Amino acid sequence: MNMPISPLRFYYRRLEPALDRLPVDLVALLARLVLGSVFFRSALTKVDGVTISQSTFFLFEHEYALPLISPVLAAWLATLAEFGLSLLLWAGLATRLAALGLLIMTLVIQTFVYPDAWVTHGLWATGLLTLLLRGPGALSLDRLLGRRVSAA
């Protein structure tokens, strides 16, 4: 009769506590690399050489059409944010601010551009919220700089 309880007992007494003790540093690194890649690759589609492509301006004027902001300004801001914030995520530098910026961008995209893509945007938001709330992990410039600042 104890057979069904035994796997549960193992799970709650052994497996779950053991998993709780594992560091999340590699998970944070993976989240930074993957999410940074999503936004960096998106930024690459917006440029032609070293300038923003005409098709990007067209998309921001006709398909994306954000309220309260000009399409030209929106195209520049989105492209610069995707490049810059992705690089910060990859380096683990100002990670929480970078994640916040990309989270805001994700919410704008979800609300005003592609409201039916909530599953994709939800996955991005989950990863970005994890980085925002838990930080970049040990394998980051934030951790290195944080130690130096606190030691000074």
Tab-separated table of N, CA, C and O in Angstrom, residues 14-144:
chain	number	residue	atom	x	y	z
A	14	ARG	N	13.858	14.185	-1.126
A	14	ARG	CA	15.215	14.077	-1.679
A	14	ARG	C	15.435	14.957	-2.916
A	14	ARG	O	16.335	15.770	-2.945
A	15	LEU	N	14.613	14.734	-3.928
A	15	LEU	CA	14.855	15.373	-5.219
A	15	LEU	C	14.635	16.879	-5.167
A	15	LEU	O	15.490	17.655	-5.594
A	16	GLU	N	13.503	17.307	-4.652
A	16	GLU	CA	13.214	18.739	-4.614
A	16	GLU	C	14.235	19.518	-3.783
A	16	GLU	O	14.746	20.540	-4.239
A	17	PRO	N	14.593	19.065	-2.581
A	17	PRO	CA	15.628	19.797	-1.828
A	17	PRO	C	16.989	19.801	-2.538
A	17	PRO	O	17.707	20.794	-2.489
A	18	ALA	N	17.321	18.701	-3.200
A	18	ALA	CA	18.595	18.658	-3.925
A	18	ALA	C	18.595	19.660	-5.076
A	18	ALA	O	19.587	20.365	-5.312
A	19	LEU	N	17.483	19.755	-5.794
A	19	LEU	CA	17.392	20.718	-6.898
A	19	LEU	C	17.416	22.157	-6.393
A	19	LEU	O	17.978	23.033	-7.047
A	20	ASP	N	16.827	22.394	-5.225
A	20	ASP	CA	16.835	23.746	-4.646
A	20	ASP	C	18.245	24.218	-4.315
A	20	ASP	O	18.518	25.412	-4.293
A	21	ARG	N	19.161	23.288	-4.047
A	21	ARG	CA	20.528	23.650	-3.683
A	21	ARG	C	21.420	23.927	-4.895
A	21	ARG	O	22.511	24.457	-4.736
A	22	LEU	N	20.979	23.583	-6.103
A	22	LEU	CA	21.799	23.806	-7.292
A	22	LEU	C	21.818	25.291	-7.651
A	22	LEU	O	20.790	25.958	-7.588
A	23	PRO	N	22.974	25.804	-8.037
A	23	PRO	CA	23.027	27.219	-8.437
A	23	PRO	C	22.321	27.429	-9.778
A	23	PRO	O	22.328	26.549	-10.631
A	24	VAL	N	21.745	28.601	-9.946
A	24	VAL	CA	21.029	28.913	-11.182
A	24	VAL	C	21.903	29.696	-12.159
A	24	VAL	O	21.401	30.222	-13.151
A	25	ASP	N	23.190	29.756	-11.897
A	25	ASP	CA	24.086	30.566	-12.716
A	25	ASP	C	24.097	30.147	-14.180
A	25	ASP	O	24.100	31.001	-15.072
A	26	LEU	N	24.104	28.863	-14.458
A	26	LEU	CA	24.099	28.417	-15.849
A	26	LEU	C	22.760	28.688	-16.529
A	26	LEU	O	22.715	29.012	-17.719
A	27	VAL	N	21.684	28.605	-15.774
A	27	VAL	CA	20.365	28.917	-16.322
A	27	VAL	C	20.295	30.409	-16.659
A	27	VAL	O	19.783	30.792	-17.719
A	28	ALA	N	20.822	31.255	-15.778
A	28	ALA	CA	20.825	32.696	-16.035
A	28	ALA	C	21.677	33.015	-17.265
A	28	ALA	O	21.293	33.849	-18.094
A	29	LEU	N	22.819	32.361	-17.387
A	29	LEU	CA	23.666	32.564	-18.564
A	29	LEU	C	22.929	32.147	-19.829
A	29	LEU	O	22.936	32.874	-20.828
A	30	LEU	N	22.283	31.006	-19.793
A	30	LEU	CA	21.524	30.535	-20.955
A	30	LEU	C	20.413	31.522	-21.306
A	30	LEU	O	20.212	31.858	-22.481
A	31	ALA	N	19.700	32.012	-20.306
A	31	ALA	CA	18.625	32.988	-20.545
A	31	ALA	C	19.187	34.251	-21.184
A	31	ALA	O	18.610	34.788	-22.132
A	32	ARG	N	20.326	34.733	-20.670
A	32	ARG	CA	20.931	35.945	-21.244
A	32	ARG	C	21.344	35.723	-22.690
A	32	ARG	O	21.115	36.578	-23.552
A	33	LEU	N	21.964	34.583	-22.972
A	33	LEU	CA	22.433	34.310	-24.335
A	33	LEU	C	21.274	34.136	-25.311
A	33	LEU	O	21.281	34.697	-26.412
A	34	VAL	N	20.275	33.370	-24.910
A	34	VAL	CA	19.150	33.097	-25.811
A	34	VAL	C	18.308	34.352	-26.040
A	34	VAL	O	18.006	34.706	-27.181
A	35	LEU	N	17.928	35.033	-24.966
A	35	LEU	CA	17.105	36.233	-25.124
A	35	LEU	C	17.867	37.343	-25.840
A	35	LEU	O	17.308	38.059	-26.676
A	36	GLY	N	19.144	37.483	-25.536
A	36	GLY	CA	19.955	38.451	-26.259
A	36	GLY	C	19.980	38.143	-27.746
A	36	GLY	O	19.898	39.045	-28.587
A	37	SER	N	20.060	36.864	-28.081
A	37	SER	CA	20.083	36.464	-29.495
A	37	SER	C	18.771	36.774	-30.194
A	37	SER	O	18.765	37.190	-31.361
A	38	VAL	N	17.653	36.575	-29.518
A	38	VAL	CA	16.350	36.873	-30.113
A	38	VAL	C	16.298	38.331	-30.541
A	38	VAL	O	15.937	38.658	-31.682
A	39	PHE	N	16.670	39.230	-29.631
A	39	PHE	CA	16.556	40.653	-29.924
A	39	PHE	C	17.670	41.141	-30.845
A	39	PHE	O	17.449	42.010	-31.685
A	40	PHE	N	18.870	40.587	-30.724
A	40	PHE	CA	19.960	40.977	-31.616
A	40	PHE	C	19.648	40.586	-33.055
A	40	PHE	O	19.854	41.368	-33.981
A	41	ARG	N	19.136	39.381	-33.237
A	41	ARG	CA	18.773	38.934	-34.592
A	41	ARG	C	17.642	39.784	-35.161
A	41	ARG	O	17.604	40.061	-36.360
A	42	SER	N	16.734	40.218	-34.323
A	42	SER	CA	15.679	41.114	-34.777
A	42	SER	C	16.277	42.449	-35.221
A	42	SER	O	15.869	43.016	-36.239
A	43	ALA	N	17.239	42.945	-34.467
A	43	ALA	CA	17.890	44.206	-34.838
A	43	ALA	C	18.604	44.075	-36.180
A	43	ALA	O	18.586	45.010	-36.986
A	44	LEU	N	19.219	42.932	-36.420
A	44	LEU	CA	19.922	42.732	-37.691
A	44	LEU	C	18.986	42.839	-38.892
A	44	LEU	O	19.408	43.249	-39.979
A	45	THR	N	17.723	42.466	-38.714
A	45	THR	CA	16.768	42.562	-39.822
A	45	THR	C	16.365	44.005	-40.116
A	45	THR	O	15.769	44.267	-41.144
A	46	LYS	N	16.684	44.910	-39.202
A	46	LYS	CA	16.269	46.299	-39.345
A	46	LYS	C	17.323	47.185	-40.005
A	46	LYS	O	17.074	48.349	-40.259
A	47	VAL	N	18.513	46.657	-40.247
A	47	VAL	CA	19.593	47.492	-40.762
A	47	VAL	C	20.051	47.029	-42.137
A	47	VAL	O	19.859	45.879	-42.531
A	48	ASP	N	20.635	47.987	-42.833
A	48	ASP	CA	21.266	47.724	-44.120
A	48	ASP	C	22.665	48.333	-44.017
A	48	ASP	O	22.822	49.551	-44.120
A	49	GLY	N	23.642	47.490	-43.732
A	49	GLY	CA	24.991	47.997	-43.467
A	49	GLY	C	25.023	48.638	-42.091
A	49	GLY	O	24.759	47.978	-41.093
A	50	VAL	N	25.324	49.937	-42.057
A	50	VAL	CA	25.404	50.635	-40.773
A	50	VAL	C	24.239	51.599	-40.558
A	50	VAL	O	24.277	52.416	-39.640
A	51	THR	N	23.234	51.523	-41.398
A	51	THR	CA	22.086	52.412	-41.246
A	51	THR	C	20.790	51.598	-41.220
A	51	THR	O	20.763	50.439	-41.626
A	52	ILE	N	19.751	52.210	-40.745
A	52	ILE	CA	18.454	51.553	-40.706
A	52	ILE	C	17.903	51.481	-42.132
A	52	ILE	O	17.953	52.453	-42.884
A	53	SER	N	17.385	50.332	-42.481
A	53	SER	CA	16.894	50.121	-43.847
A	53	SER	C	15.562	50.832	-44.069
A	53	SER	O	14.801	51.079	-43.133
A	54	GLN	N	15.288	51.142	-45.327
A	54	GLN	CA	14.028	51.786	-45.694
A	54	GLN	C	12.838	50.884	-45.377
A	54	GLN	O	11.772	51.368	-45.006
A	55	SER	N	13.035	49.576	-45.497
A	55	SER	CA	11.937	48.653	-45.181
A	55	SER	C	11.566	48.715	-43.708
A	55	SER	O	10.399	48.532	-43.343
A	56	THR	N	12.534	49.005	-42.855
A	56	THR	CA	12.239	49.150	-41.428
A	56	THR	C	11.350	50.363	-41.193
A	56	THR	O	10.363	50.286	-40.452
A	57	PHE	N	11.691	51.473	-41.818
A	57	PHE	CA	10.851	52.666	-41.673
A	57	PHE	C	9.448	52.405	-42.212
A	57	PHE	O	8.464	52.840	-41.629
A	58	PHE	N	9.354	51.684	-43.324
A	58	PHE	CA	8.055	51.330	-43.890
A	58	PHE	C	7.241	50.500	-42.903
A	58	PHE	O	6.051	50.757	-42.675
A	59	LEU	N	7.887	49.485	-42.306
A	59	LEU	CA	7.183	48.632	-41.340
A	59	LEU	C	6.699	49.427	-40.137
A	59	LEU	O	5.570	49.234	-39.664
A	60	PHE	N	7.533	50.310	-39.623
A	60	PHE	CA	7.122	51.096	-38.459
A	60	PHE	C	6.021	52.088	-38.804
A	60	PHE	O	5.237	52.465	-37.942
A	61	GLU	N	5.936	52.493	-40.049
A	61	GLU	CA	4.880	53.413	-40.452
A	61	GLU	C	3.569	52.684	-40.724
A	61	GLU	O	2.489	53.168	-40.363
A	62	HIS	N	3.644	51.491	-41.339
A	62	HIS	CA	2.418	50.843	-41.812
A	62	HIS	C	1.991	49.613	-41.002
A	62	HIS	O	0.805	49.432	-40.762
A	63	GLU	N	2.921	48.770	-40.620
A	63	GLU	CA	2.517	47.547	-39.908
A	63	GLU	C	2.581	47.715	-38.393
A	63	GLU	O	1.666	47.304	-37.687
A	64	TYR	N	3.645	48.302	-37.879
A	64	TYR	CA	3.803	48.413	-36.433
A	64	TYR	C	2.995	49.587	-35.880
A	64	TYR	O	2.361	49.462	-34.851
A	65	ALA	N	3.035	50.738	-36.543
A	65	ALA	CA	2.210	51.918	-36.263
A	65	ALA	C	1.877	52.113	-34.786
A	65	ALA	O	0.737	51.970	-34.366
A	66	LEU	N	2.877	52.441	-34.002
A	66	LEU	CA	2.668	52.674	-32.571
A	66	LEU	C	1.966	54.007	-32.340
A	66	LEU	O	2.212	54.979	-33.054
A	67	PRO	N	1.110	54.074	-31.334
A	67	PRO	CA	0.475	55.359	-31.017
A	67	PRO	C	1.464	56.254	-30.258
A	67	PRO	O	2.398	55.768	-29.623
A	68	LEU	N	1.258	57.543	-30.367
A	68	LEU	CA	1.984	58.545	-29.572
A	68	LEU	C	3.462	58.715	-29.914
A	68	LEU	O	4.159	59.443	-29.213
A	69	ILE	N	3.958	58.046	-30.925
A	69	ILE	CA	5.370	58.182	-31.266
A	69	ILE	C	5.507	58.085	-32.785
A	69	ILE	O	4.827	57.273	-33.416
A	70	SER	N	6.368	58.904	-33.344
A	70	SER	CA	6.518	58.901	-34.797
A	70	SER	C	7.171	57.598	-35.258
A	70	SER	O	7.988	57.016	-34.528
A	71	PRO	N	6.824	57.134	-36.444
A	71	PRO	CA	7.409	55.890	-36.949
A	71	PRO	C	8.930	55.957	-37.089
A	71	PRO	O	9.621	54.968	-36.833
A	72	VAL	N	9.448	57.112	-37.462
A	72	VAL	CA	10.901	57.264	-37.622
A	72	VAL	C	11.592	57.129	-36.269
A	72	VAL	O	12.572	56.390	-36.122
A	73	LEU	N	11.070	57.824	-35.270
A	73	LEU	CA	11.652	57.731	-33.928
A	73	LEU	C	11.518	56.314	-33.376
A	73	LEU	O	12.459	55.769	-32.787
A	74	ALA	N	10.365	55.692	-33.569
A	74	ALA	CA	10.151	54.323	-33.088
A	74	ALA	C	11.135	53.355	-33.740
A	74	ALA	O	11.677	52.466	-33.065
A	75	ALA	N	11.382	53.507	-35.040
A	75	ALA	CA	12.322	52.631	-35.738
A	75	ALA	C	13.721	52.780	-35.169
A	75	ALA	O	14.415	51.786	-34.925
A	76	TRP	N	14.154	54.013	-34.957
A	76	TRP	CA	15.478	54.243	-34.388
A	76	TRP	C	15.584	53.691	-32.962
A	76	TRP	O	16.549	53.000	-32.627
A	77	LEU	N	14.608	54.008	-32.136
A	77	LEU	CA	14.655	53.555	-30.743
A	77	LEU	C	14.647	52.031	-30.639
A	77	LEU	O	15.419	51.445	-29.872
A	78	ALA	N	13.776	51.392	-31.404
A	78	ALA	CA	13.688	49.929	-31.347
A	78	ALA	C	14.988	49.282	-31.818
A	78	ALA	O	15.488	48.347	-31.186
A	79	THR	N	15.541	49.793	-32.901
A	79	THR	CA	16.766	49.205	-33.445
A	79	THR	C	17.929	49.390	-32.482
A	79	THR	O	18.670	48.429	-32.189
A	80	LEU	N	18.108	50.602	-31.975
A	80	LEU	CA	19.200	50.856	-31.026
A	80	LEU	C	19.015	50.056	-29.740
A	80	LEU	O	19.984	49.512	-29.190
A	81	ALA	N	17.784	49.978	-29.262
A	81	ALA	CA	17.519	49.217	-28.031
A	81	ALA	C	17.814	47.734	-28.240
A	81	ALA	O	18.419	47.090	-27.379
A	82	GLU	N	17.370	47.191	-29.370
A	82	GLU	CA	17.617	45.766	-29.607
A	82	GLU	C	19.111	45.466	-29.689
A	82	GLU	O	19.565	44.464	-29.136
A	83	PHE	N	19.866	46.313	-30.365
A	83	PHE	CA	21.314	46.096	-30.423
A	83	PHE	C	21.955	46.282	-29.051
A	83	PHE	O	22.637	45.401	-28.545
A	84	GLY	N	21.731	47.439	-28.459
A	84	GLY	CA	22.412	47.771	-27.209
A	84	GLY	C	22.039	46.882	-26.040
A	84	GLY	O	22.908	46.394	-25.309
A	85	LEU	N	20.749	46.658	-25.852
A	85	LEU	CA	20.307	45.856	-24.709
A	85	LEU	C	20.685	44.387	-24.872
A	85	LEU	O	20.973	43.704	-23.886
A	86	SER	N	20.729	43.906	-26.107
A	86	SER	CA	21.187	42.533	-26.351
A	86	SER	C	22.647	42.376	-25.950
A	86	SER	O	23.026	41.387	-25.306
A	87	LEU	N	23.468	43.342	-26.341
A	87	LEU	CA	24.891	43.279	-25.984
A	87	LEU	C	25.088	43.321	-24.471
A	87	LEU	O	25.937	42.605	-23.928
A	88	LEU	N	24.292	44.147	-23.795
A	88	LEU	CA	24.374	44.193	-22.332
A	88	LEU	C	23.983	42.855	-21.716
A	88	LEU	O	24.618	42.382	-20.764
A	89	LEU	N	22.924	42.222	-22.245
A	89	LEU	CA	22.525	40.905	-21.733
A	89	LEU	C	23.643	39.897	-21.927
A	89	LEU	O	23.964	39.131	-21.017
A	90	TRP	N	24.206	39.857	-23.125
A	90	TRP	CA	25.274	38.885	-23.398
A	90	TRP	C	26.444	39.062	-22.434
A	90	TRP	O	27.005	38.089	-21.961
A	91	ALA	N	26.795	40.313	-22.157
A	91	ALA	CA	27.921	40.574	-21.265
A	91	ALA	C	27.546	40.407	-19.797
A	91	ALA	O	28.426	40.268	-18.949
A	92	GLY	N	26.273	40.437	-19.512
A	92	GLY	CA	25.860	40.409	-18.113
A	92	GLY	C	26.206	41.725	-17.439
A	92	GLY	O	26.605	41.758	-16.289
A	93	LEU	N	26.059	42.812	-18.168
A	93	LEU	CA	26.380	44.147	-17.668
A	93	LEU	C	25.092	44.963	-17.599
A	93	LEU	O	24.383	45.077	-18.597
A	94	ALA	N	24.797	45.508	-16.428
A	94	ALA	CA	23.524	46.210	-16.209
A	94	ALA	C	22.370	45.308	-16.658
A	94	ALA	O	21.422	45.748	-17.302
A	95	THR	N	22.480	44.052	-16.304
A	95	THR	CA	21.544	43.032	-16.783
A	95	THR	C	20.110	43.335	-16.422
A	95	THR	O	19.208	43.194	-17.253
A	96	ARG	N	19.889	43.745	-15.206
A	96	ARG	CA	18.512	43.998	-14.780
A	96	ARG	C	17.906	45.174	-15.536
A	96	ARG	O	16.725	45.139	-15.902
A	97	LEU	N	18.685	46.205	-15.810
A	97	LEU	CA	18.175	47.333	-16.595
A	97	LEU	C	17.922	46.917	-18.042
A	97	LEU	O	16.921	47.311	-18.644
A	98	ALA	N	18.833	46.125	-18.600
A	98	ALA	CA	18.651	45.640	-19.977
A	98	ALA	C	17.404	44.771	-20.064
A	98	ALA	O	16.609	44.898	-21.002
A	99	ALA	N	17.225	43.889	-19.095
A	99	ALA	CA	16.037	43.022	-19.093
A	99	ALA	C	14.766	43.855	-18.953
A	99	ALA	O	13.764	43.571	-19.622
A	100	LEU	N	14.802	44.888	-18.135
A	100	LEU	CA	13.636	45.764	-17.981
A	100	LEU	C	13.321	46.461	-19.300
A	100	LEU	O	12.153	46.528	-19.713
A	101	GLY	N	14.331	46.978	-19.980
A	101	GLY	CA	14.109	47.636	-21.261
A	101	GLY	C	13.508	46.699	-22.293
A	101	GLY	O	12.555	47.052	-23.000
A	102	LEU	N	14.039	45.479	-22.375
A	102	LEU	CA	13.503	44.509	-23.335
A	102	LEU	C	12.120	44.017	-22.924
A	102	LEU	O	11.287	43.714	-23.783
A	103	LEU	N	11.854	43.965	-21.640
A	103	LEU	CA	10.520	43.593	-21.168
A	103	LEU	C	9.499	44.659	-21.569
A	103	LEU	O	8.405	44.335	-22.043
A	104	ILE	N	9.853	45.915	-21.413
A	104	ILE	CA	8.959	47.001	-21.833
A	104	ILE	C	8.727	46.919	-23.336
A	104	ILE	O	7.590	47.050	-23.807
A	105	MET	N	9.793	46.674	-24.097
A	105	MET	CA	9.645	46.537	-25.543
A	105	MET	C	8.716	45.374	-25.884
A	105	MET	O	7.852	45.483	-26.749
A	106	THR	N	8.880	44.268	-25.182
A	106	THR	CA	8.028	43.101	-25.403
A	106	THR	C	6.568	43.424	-25.116
A	106	THR	O	5.672	43.037	-25.871
A	107	LEU	N	6.318	44.147	-24.042
A	107	LEU	CA	4.944	44.528	-23.694
A	107	LEU	C	4.338	45.463	-24.737
A	107	LEU	O	3.149	45.349	-25.064
A	108	VAL	N	5.148	46.370	-25.278
A	108	VAL	CA	4.658	47.268	-26.338
A	108	VAL	C	4.315	46.456	-27.583
A	108	VAL	O	3.260	46.645	-28.199
A	109	ILE	N	5.207	45.530	-27.961
A	109	ILE	CA	4.957	44.694	-29.136
A	109	ILE	C	3.681	43.876	-28.938
A	109	ILE	O	2.829	43.791	-29.824
A	110	GLN	N	3.535	43.293	-27.762
A	110	GLN	CA	2.361	42.473	-27.477
A	110	GLN	C	1.082	43.303	-27.520
A	110	GLN	O	0.078	42.881	-28.083
A	111	THR	N	1.131	44.485	-26.932
A	111	THR	CA	-0.069	45.315	-26.816
A	111	THR	C	-0.468	45.970	-28.133
A	111	THR	O	-1.645	45.952	-28.501
A	112	PHE	N	0.501	46.517	-28.855
A	112	PHE	CA	0.163	47.360	-30.004
A	112	PHE	C	0.462	46.747	-31.373
A	112	PHE	O	-0.067	47.221	-32.367
A	113	VAL	N	1.331	45.740	-31.438
A	113	VAL	CA	1.768	45.259	-32.745
A	113	VAL	C	1.230	43.866	-33.054
A	113	VAL	O	0.540	43.674	-34.050
A	114	TYR	N	1.554	42.908	-32.213
A	114	TYR	CA	1.147	41.521	-32.462
A	114	TYR	C	0.441	40.937	-31.236
A	114	TYR	O	0.997	40.086	-30.525
A	115	PRO	N	-0.793	41.337	-30.964
A	115	PRO	CA	-1.483	40.848	-29.760
A	115	PRO	C	-1.781	39.348	-29.784
A	115	PRO	O	-1.982	38.755	-28.725
A	116	ASP	N	-1.790	38.740	-30.960
A	116	ASP	CA	-2.053	37.301	-31.021
A	116	ASP	C	-0.807	36.456	-30.743
A	116	ASP	O	-0.911	35.234	-30.639
A	117	ALA	N	0.342	37.080	-30.603
A	117	ALA	CA	1.594	36.343	-30.370
A	117	ALA	C	1.915	36.270	-28.880
A	117	ALA	O	3.076	36.281	-28.488
A	118	TRP	N	0.892	36.145	-28.061
A	118	TRP	CA	1.087	36.188	-26.612
A	118	TRP	C	1.911	35.022	-26.071
A	118	TRP	O	2.586	35.166	-25.058
A	119	VAL	N	1.907	33.880	-26.750
A	119	VAL	CA	2.708	32.753	-26.257
A	119	VAL	C	4.195	33.072	-26.409
A	119	VAL	O	4.975	32.911	-25.463
A	120	THR	N	4.579	33.533	-27.580
A	120	THR	CA	5.979	33.902	-27.805
A	120	THR	C	6.397	35.024	-26.866
A	120	THR	O	7.437	34.945	-26.199
A	121	HIS	N	5.581	36.056	-26.789
A	121	HIS	CA	5.922	37.185	-25.935
A	121	HIS	C	5.903	36.796	-24.457
A	121	HIS	O	6.679	37.327	-23.662
A	122	GLY	N	5.031	35.872	-24.103
A	122	GLY	CA	5.006	35.375	-22.731
A	122	GLY	C	6.283	34.641	-22.367
A	122	GLY	O	6.800	34.776	-21.253
A	123	LEU	N	6.812	33.863	-23.309
A	123	LEU	CA	8.090	33.186	-23.063
A	123	LEU	C	9.220	34.191	-22.902
A	123	LEU	O	10.063	34.058	-22.007
A	124	TRP	N	9.252	35.195	-23.778
A	124	TRP	CA	10.280	36.233	-23.630
A	124	TRP	C	10.142	36.922	-22.272
A	124	TRP	O	11.137	37.115	-21.570
A	125	ALA	N	8.913	37.301	-21.928
A	125	ALA	CA	8.677	38.016	-20.677
A	125	ALA	C	9.077	37.169	-19.471
A	125	ALA	O	9.652	37.689	-18.509
A	126	THR	N	8.814	35.876	-19.529
A	126	THR	CA	9.186	34.995	-18.418
A	126	THR	C	10.694	34.991	-18.209
A	126	THR	O	11.182	35.127	-17.080
A	127	GLY	N	11.448	34.843	-19.282
A	127	GLY	CA	12.906	34.863	-19.174
A	127	GLY	C	13.426	36.213	-18.722
A	127	GLY	O	14.326	36.293	-17.873
A	128	LEU	N	12.872	37.281	-19.270
A	128	LEU	CA	13.314	38.621	-18.897
A	128	LEU	C	12.963	38.937	-17.443
A	128	LEU	O	13.766	39.541	-16.721
A	129	LEU	N	11.783	38.516	-17.000
A	129	LEU	CA	11.417	38.712	-15.590
A	129	LEU	C	12.334	37.924	-14.666
A	129	LEU	O	12.696	38.390	-13.583
A	130	THR	N	12.718	36.734	-15.082
A	130	THR	CA	13.652	35.941	-14.275
A	130	THR	C	14.975	36.680	-14.110
A	130	THR	O	15.523	36.767	-13.002
A	131	LEU	N	15.492	37.231	-15.201
A	131	LEU	CA	16.745	37.993	-15.119
A	131	LEU	C	16.557	39.262	-14.297
A	131	LEU	O	17.441	39.637	-13.516
A	132	LEU	N	15.433	39.918	-14.457
A	132	LEU	CA	15.158	41.136	-13.712
A	132	LEU	C	15.088	40.861	-12.204
A	132	LEU	O	15.666	41.585	-11.398
A	133	LEU	N	14.425	39.777	-11.830
A	133	LEU	CA	14.215	39.485	-10.408
A	133	LEU	C	15.371	38.726	-9.753
A	133	LEU	O	15.644	38.909	-8.571
A	134	ARG	N	16.056	37.880	-10.498
A	134	ARG	CA	17.104	37.034	-9.921
A	134	ARG	C	18.516	37.442	-10.308
A	134	ARG	O	19.477	36.972	-9.742
A	135	GLY	N	18.646	38.293	-11.322
A	135	GLY	CA	19.958	38.774	-11.718
A	135	GLY	C	20.622	37.869	-12.742
A	135	GLY	O	20.072	36.846	-13.144
A	136	PRO	N	21.835	38.255	-13.154
A	136	PRO	CA	22.513	37.606	-14.274
A	136	PRO	C	23.269	36.340	-13.931
A	136	PRO	O	23.731	35.639	-14.816
A	137	GLY	N	23.436	36.047	-12.644
A	137	GLY	CA	24.226	34.886	-12.254
A	137	GLY	C	25.695	35.240	-12.084
A	137	GLY	O	26.121	36.369	-12.349
A	138	ALA	N	26.457	34.262	-11.675
A	138	ALA	CA	27.869	34.479	-11.350
A	138	ALA	C	28.726	34.733	-12.585
A	138	ALA	O	29.758	35.396	-12.498
A	139	LEU	N	28.318	34.217	-13.718
A	139	LEU	CA	29.108	34.347	-14.935
A	139	LEU	C	28.718	35.620	-15.676
A	139	LEU	O	28.168	35.576	-16.781
A	140	SER	N	28.990	36.769	-15.060
A	140	SER	CA	28.561	38.050	-15.621
A	140	SER	C	29.499	39.167	-15.173
A	140	SER	O	30.162	39.066	-14.139
A	141	LEU	N	29.512	40.221	-15.955
A	141	LEU	CA	30.266	41.407	-15.552
A	141	LEU	C	29.629	42.080	-14.344
A	141	LEU	O	30.320	42.691	-13.534
A	142	ASP	N	28.312	41.986	-14.234
A	142	ASP	CA	27.641	42.548	-13.060
A	142	ASP	C	28.213	41.963	-11.771
A	142	ASP	O	28.477	42.694	-10.815
A	143	ARG	N	28.391	40.668	-11.738
A	143	ARG	CA	28.918	40.016	-10.526
A	143	ARG	C	30.340	40.482	-10.252
A	143	ARG	O	30.699	40.790	-9.128
A	144	LEU	N	31.155	40.560	-11.299
A	144	LEU	CA	32.537	41.001	-11.149
A	144	LEU	C	32.604	42.452	-10.663
A	144	LEU	O	33.325	42.762	-9.716
